[in-house]
mmCIF file of C-alpha atoms in Angstrom:
data_model
loop_
_atom_site.group_PDB
_atom_site.id
_atom_site.type_symbol
_atom_site.label_atom_id
_atom_site.label_comp_id
_atom_site.label_asym_id
_atom_site.label_seq_id
_atom_site.Cartn_x
_atom_site.Cartn_y
_atom_site.Cartn_z
ATOM 1 C CA MET D 1 100.290 134.131 52.127
ATOM 2 C CA THR D 2 101.708 131.086 53.931
ATOM 3 C CA SER D 3 102.326 127.998 51.788
ATOM 4 C CA PRO D 4 100.305 124.903 52.825
ATOM 5 C CA ARG D 5 103.535 122.928 52.909
ATOM 6 C CA ARG D 6 105.176 125.418 55.246
ATOM 7 C CA GLY D 7 102.068 125.350 57.428
ATOM 8 C CA LEU D 8 102.457 121.587 57.838
ATOM 9 C CA LEU D 9 106.156 121.672 58.704
ATOM 10 C CA ILE D 10 105.831 122.050 62.469
ATOM 11 C CA PRO D 11 102.865 119.614 62.811
ATOM 12 C CA SER D 12 104.828 117.104 60.712
ATOM 13 C CA LEU D 13 107.861 117.368 62.969
ATOM 14 C CA ILE D 14 105.723 117.010 66.086
ATOM 15 C CA ALA D 15 103.873 114.009 64.621
ATOM 16 C CA ALA D 16 107.127 112.349 63.529
ATOM 17 C CA LEU D 17 108.638 112.851 66.986
ATOM 18 C CA GLY D 18 105.529 111.413 68.609
ATOM 19 C CA VAL D 19 105.567 108.358 66.348
ATOM 20 C CA LEU D 20 109.261 107.747 67.039
ATOM 21 C CA ILE D 21 108.683 107.971 70.799
ATOM 22 C CA LEU D 22 105.720 105.588 70.671
ATOM 23 C CA LEU D 23 107.609 103.110 68.476
ATOM 24 C CA GLY D 24 110.561 103.329 70.846
ATOM 25 C CA LEU D 25 108.343 102.584 73.836
ATOM 26 C CA GLY D 26 106.800 99.634 72.022
ATOM 27 C CA THR D 27 110.216 98.231 71.092
ATOM 28 C CA TRP D 28 111.414 98.690 74.676
ATOM 29 C CA GLN D 29 108.455 96.601 75.856
ATOM 30 C CA VAL D 30 109.395 93.882 73.348
ATOM 31 C CA TYR D 31 112.869 93.717 74.889
ATOM 32 C CA ARG D 32 111.261 93.654 78.348
ATOM 33 C CA LEU D 33 109.042 90.795 77.172
ATOM 34 C CA ARG D 34 112.053 88.707 76.168
ATOM 35 C CA TRP D 35 113.784 89.515 79.470
ATOM 36 C CA LYS D 36 110.685 88.555 81.493
ATOM 37 C CA GLU D 37 110.208 85.323 79.533
ATOM 38 C CA GLY D 38 113.800 84.414 80.396
ATOM 39 C CA ILE D 39 113.132 84.984 84.092
ATOM 40 C CA LEU D 40 109.944 82.918 83.955
ATOM 41 C CA ALA D 41 111.812 80.112 82.195
ATOM 42 C CA GLU D 42 114.466 80.133 84.932
ATOM 43 C CA ILE D 43 111.774 80.014 87.632
ATOM 44 C CA ALA D 44 110.011 77.109 85.896
ATOM 45 C CA ALA D 45 113.302 75.208 85.589
ATOM 46 C CA ALA D 46 114.108 75.776 89.267
ATOM 47 C CA GLU D 47 110.600 74.741 90.303
ATOM 48 C CA HIS D 48 110.840 71.381 88.541
ATOM 49 C CA SER D 49 114.429 70.641 89.526
ATOM 50 C CA PRO D 50 115.378 68.616 92.617
ATOM 51 C CA PRO D 51 116.390 70.604 95.706
ATOM 52 C CA VAL D 52 120.060 71.097 96.487
ATOM 53 C CA PRO D 53 121.659 71.535 99.912
ATOM 54 C CA LEU D 54 121.673 75.103 101.172
ATOM 55 C CA THR D 55 124.943 76.937 100.555
ATOM 56 C CA GLU D 56 126.272 80.186 101.995
ATOM 57 C CA GLN D 57 125.223 82.224 98.954
ATOM 58 C CA PRO D 58 122.283 80.488 97.285
ATOM 59 C CA PRO D 59 120.690 82.007 94.182
ATOM 60 C CA ALA D 60 117.485 83.967 94.676
ATOM 61 C CA PHE D 61 114.474 81.654 94.361
ATOM 62 C CA GLY D 62 116.732 78.623 94.165
ATOM 63 C CA LYS D 63 115.193 75.351 95.353
ATOM 64 C CA VAL D 64 117.034 74.040 98.399
ATOM 65 C CA SER D 65 116.708 71.704 101.364
ATOM 66 C CA VAL D 66 118.057 72.371 104.838
ATOM 67 C CA THR D 67 118.119 70.507 108.151
ATOM 68 C CA GLY D 68 117.807 71.987 111.621
ATOM 69 C CA ARG D 69 115.540 72.487 114.620
ATOM 70 C CA PHE D 70 112.622 74.913 114.693
ATOM 71 C CA ARG D 71 112.425 77.380 117.564
ATOM 72 C CA PHE D 72 108.659 77.613 117.924
ATOM 73 C CA ASP D 73 109.085 79.618 121.113
ATOM 74 C CA ARG D 74 110.269 82.429 118.840
ATOM 75 C CA THR D 75 107.550 82.164 116.204
ATOM 76 C CA ILE D 76 106.709 85.379 114.355
ATOM 77 C CA ARG D 77 103.535 86.362 112.525
ATOM 78 C CA LEU D 78 104.321 87.604 109.019
ATOM 79 C CA GLY D 79 101.893 89.910 107.243
ATOM 80 C CA VAL D 80 98.134 89.629 106.877
ATOM 81 C CA GLU D 81 96.490 87.537 104.161
ATOM 82 C CA VAL D 82 92.838 86.748 103.485
ATOM 83 C CA ARG D 83 92.085 83.406 101.840
ATOM 84 C CA GLU D 84 88.927 81.806 100.556
ATOM 85 C CA THR D 85 87.981 78.653 102.453
ATOM 86 C CA PRO D 86 84.885 76.403 102.521
ATOM 87 C CA ARG D 87 83.735 78.569 105.431
ATOM 88 C CA GLY D 88 84.193 81.771 103.475
ATOM 89 C CA SER D 89 86.879 84.462 103.614
ATOM 90 C CA VAL D 90 89.306 83.912 106.493
ATOM 91 C CA MET D 91 92.034 86.256 107.665
ATOM 92 C CA GLY D 92 95.385 84.804 108.597
ATOM 93 C CA TYR D 93 99.146 85.237 108.580
ATOM 94 C CA HIS D 94 102.304 83.392 107.596
ATOM 95 C CA GLN D 95 104.147 81.493 110.309
ATOM 96 C CA LEU D 96 107.777 82.609 110.365
ATOM 97 C CA VAL D 97 110.024 80.419 112.525
ATOM 98 C CA PRO D 98 113.801 80.468 113.112
ATOM 99 C CA LEU D 99 115.492 77.210 112.080
ATOM 100 C CA GLU D 100 118.642 76.668 114.128
ATOM 101 C CA ARG D 101 121.493 74.818 112.434
ATOM 102 C CA ASP D 102 124.801 73.465 113.683
ATOM 103 C CA GLY D 103 127.716 75.723 112.817
ATOM 104 C CA ALA D 104 125.627 78.217 110.821
ATOM 105 C CA PRO D 105 123.391 81.238 111.464
ATOM 106 C CA ALA D 106 119.710 80.611 112.030
ATOM 107 C CA LEU D 107 117.447 80.661 108.989
ATOM 108 C CA LEU D 108 114.025 82.305 109.055
ATOM 109 C CA VAL D 109 111.530 79.886 107.512
ATOM 110 C CA ASP D 110 108.120 80.865 106.192
ATOM 111 C CA ARG D 111 106.222 77.641 106.908
ATOM 112 C CA GLY D 112 102.999 78.847 105.309
ATOM 113 C CA TRP D 113 99.601 80.371 105.967
ATOM 114 C CA VAL D 114 97.762 79.970 109.265
ATOM 115 C CA PRO D 115 94.215 81.256 109.928
ATOM 116 C CA ASP D 116 93.625 83.593 112.831
ATOM 117 C CA ALA D 117 90.908 81.281 114.165
ATOM 118 C CA THR D 118 91.875 79.989 117.594
ATOM 119 C CA ALA D 119 90.458 76.539 116.716
ATOM 120 C CA ALA D 120 93.057 76.013 113.989
ATOM 121 C CA THR D 121 95.469 73.189 114.812
ATOM 122 C CA VAL D 122 99.044 74.024 113.889
ATOM 123 C CA ASP D 123 101.554 71.237 113.282
ATOM 124 C CA ASP D 124 104.789 72.168 115.065
ATOM 125 C CA PRO D 125 107.254 69.288 114.619
ATOM 126 C CA GLU D 126 109.845 68.660 117.337
ATOM 127 C CA GLY D 127 113.416 67.569 116.899
ATOM 128 C CA PRO D 128 115.557 67.702 113.743
ATOM 129 C CA VAL D 129 113.636 68.323 110.540
ATOM 130 C CA THR D 130 114.546 68.701 106.872
ATOM 131 C CA VAL D 131 112.539 71.277 104.970
ATOM 132 C CA THR D 132 112.428 72.013 101.253
ATOM 133 C CA GLY D 133 111.560 75.351 99.704
ATOM 134 C CA PHE D 134 112.829 78.297 97.723
ATOM 135 C CA ILE D 135 115.140 81.105 98.748
ATOM 136 C CA HIS D 136 113.304 84.380 99.301
ATOM 137 C CA PRO D 137 115.573 87.452 99.081
ATOM 138 C CA SER D 138 115.352 90.057 101.786
ATOM 139 C CA GLY D 139 112.727 92.704 101.101
ATOM 140 C CA LYS D 140 112.011 96.205 102.298
ATOM 141 C CA GLY D 141 108.700 97.768 103.122
ATOM 142 C CA SER D 142 107.269 100.805 101.378
ATOM 143 C CA TRP D 143 105.700 103.970 102.744
ATOM 144 C CA PHE D 144 102.441 102.029 102.978
ATOM 145 C CA THR D 145 103.858 99.067 104.945
ATOM 146 C CA PRO D 146 102.505 99.025 108.528
ATOM 147 C CA ALA D 147 104.976 99.311 111.377
ATOM 148 C CA ASP D 148 106.024 96.040 112.997
ATOM 149 C CA ASP D 149 104.275 95.176 116.287
ATOM 150 C CA ILE D 150 107.116 93.789 118.379
ATOM 151 C CA ALA D 151 104.920 93.128 121.423
ATOM 152 C CA GLN D 152 102.615 90.908 119.330
ATOM 153 C CA ARG D 153 105.542 89.462 117.339
ATOM 154 C CA GLN D 154 103.955 90.694 114.105
ATOM 155 C CA VAL D 155 106.051 91.883 111.154
ATOM 156 C CA PHE D 156 104.987 93.099 107.717
ATOM 157 C CA ALA D 157 108.236 93.225 105.700
ATOM 158 C CA LEU D 158 110.321 90.084 105.207
ATOM 159 C CA ASN D 159 113.725 91.516 106.052
ATOM 160 C CA PRO D 160 115.534 88.854 108.153
ATOM 161 C CA PRO D 161 118.337 91.043 109.617
ATOM 162 C CA VAL D 162 115.822 93.709 110.702
ATOM 163 C CA ILE D 163 113.437 91.088 112.111
ATOM 164 C CA ALA D 164 116.259 89.413 114.019
ATOM 165 C CA GLN D 165 117.308 92.709 115.554
ATOM 166 C CA GLU D 166 113.747 93.638 116.526
ATOM 167 C CA MET D 167 112.952 90.225 117.994
ATOM 168 C CA GLY D 168 116.337 89.508 119.574
ATOM 169 C CA LEU D 169 116.982 86.385 117.515
ATOM 170 C CA GLY D 170 120.740 86.692 117.178
ATOM 171 C CA PRO D 171 122.611 86.111 113.886
ATOM 172 C CA VAL D 172 120.434 85.024 110.942
ATOM 173 C CA GLU D 173 120.927 84.525 107.242
ATOM 174 C CA PRO D 174 120.219 87.635 105.113
ATOM 175 C CA PHE D 175 117.571 85.671 103.199
ATOM 176 C CA SER D 176 114.671 83.434 104.194
ATOM 177 C CA LEU D 177 113.254 80.099 103.071
ATOM 178 C CA THR D 178 109.664 79.664 101.887
ATOM 179 C CA VAL D 179 108.518 76.080 102.407
ATOM 180 C CA LEU D 180 107.081 74.213 99.411
ATOM 181 C CA GLY D 181 104.550 71.426 99.710
ATOM 182 C CA PRO D 182 100.989 70.311 99.066
ATOM 183 C CA ALA D 183 98.216 72.275 100.769
ATOM 184 C CA LYS D 184 95.908 69.955 102.721
ATOM 185 C CA ASP D 185 92.498 71.045 103.955
ATOM 186 C CA GLY D 186 92.408 71.541 107.698
ATOM 187 C CA GLN D 187 96.176 71.206 108.139
ATOM 188 C CA PHE D 188 98.256 74.242 109.008
ATOM 189 C CA PRO D 189 100.496 75.906 108.137
ATOM 190 C CA GLN D 190 99.602 75.625 104.463
ATOM 191 C CA PRO D 191 102.909 75.915 102.537
ATOM 192 C CA ALA D 192 103.446 77.483 99.153
ATOM 193 C CA THR D 193 102.473 75.100 96.364
ATOM 194 C CA ASP D 194 104.569 76.746 93.643
ATOM 195 C CA PHE D 195 107.149 79.433 93.007
ATOM 196 C CA PRO D 196 106.090 83.081 92.800
ATOM 197 C CA ARG D 197 105.956 84.450 89.285
ATOM 198 C CA PRO D 198 106.169 88.116 88.313
ATOM 199 C CA PRO D 199 103.399 89.404 86.021
ATOM 200 C CA ASN D 200 104.189 89.447 82.314
ATOM 201 C CA ASN D 201 102.102 92.133 80.619
ATOM 202 C CA HIS D 202 104.791 93.446 78.281
ATOM 203 C CA LEU D 203 103.181 92.094 75.106
ATOM 204 C CA SER D 204 99.959 94.007 75.758
ATOM 205 C CA TYR D 205 101.999 97.107 76.590
ATOM 206 C CA ALA D 206 103.959 96.781 73.320
ATOM 207 C CA ILE D 207 100.765 96.371 71.301
ATOM 208 C CA THR D 208 99.302 99.446 73.006
ATOM 209 C CA TRP D 209 102.303 101.642 72.171
ATOM 210 C CA TYR D 210 102.452 100.426 68.550
ATOM 211 C CA ALA D 211 98.706 100.933 68.171
ATOM 212 C CA LEU D 212 98.985 104.492 69.491
ATOM 213 C CA ALA D 213 101.732 105.157 66.947
ATOM 214 C CA GLY D 214 99.417 103.900 64.199
ATOM 215 C CA VAL D 215 96.542 106.037 65.456
ATOM 216 C CA LEU D 216 98.789 109.096 65.466
ATOM 217 C CA VAL D 217 99.788 108.436 61.835
ATOM 218 C CA VAL D 218 96.141 108.053 60.790
ATOM 219 C CA ILE D 219 95.151 111.270 62.572
ATOM 220 C CA PHE D 220 98.003 113.155 60.916
ATOM 221 C CA VAL D 221 97.127 111.837 57.443
ATOM 222 C CA LEU D 222 93.486 112.822 57.895
ATOM 223 C CA ARG D 223 94.584 116.243 59.035
ATOM 224 C CA VAL D 224 96.797 116.704 55.958
ATOM 225 C CA ARG D 225 93.990 115.628 53.650
ATOM 226 C CA SER D 226 91.577 118.059 55.276
ATOM 227 C CA LYS D 227 94.077 120.870 54.793
ATOM 228 C CA ALA D 228 94.641 119.914 51.152
ATOM 229 C CA ALA D 229 90.933 119.634 50.327
ATOM 230 C CA PRO D 230 89.591 122.611 48.320
ATOM 231 C CA THR D 231 87.265 124.919 50.193
#
């Protein structure tokens, strides 16, 4: 006849392994939480710091200012975005314009959101301008990203070298600039009002993993007690 202790050996090992895995996942999320909080702190510091002149290799999401001339004859529509307005939901795009600079490659500038409505008045300044914003690293589309429509000058992935090649823009910086500024009703483009922030759900993930480890322990204890109870 099999001993009750021997009958619990394999379930005990499996339960112990499961608890260790769940605790490990929870601890990993705690480390991820600290890492993400550091990133968010860096973003907040950059957001509230004064802009610095654009250099050849600026840090990602660094706050900079740059002077040049916009080439509105080469304006590109970036992505599709629906926003809530006093008139309801409105579909639009981001205005992406090359900024030509003396002695440097052109810089693609995301000036902000523009509604598709033909009645929208877009402010396109002439002559030299100085714009302030944050550096947006080059990105790549996924399997679900629509193909660029070159004929309509519409792109869906913000990858400056690829966009420049498709649109015949010539040399451009490998990153882009997203303009920062206050959003004013009825004035377009509407620039970004703050820096983008990645989601920080690691605390809830850690709690979930630790809670599952506790549930597994409780289930195992109840199982052992049921086995030990006299029949």
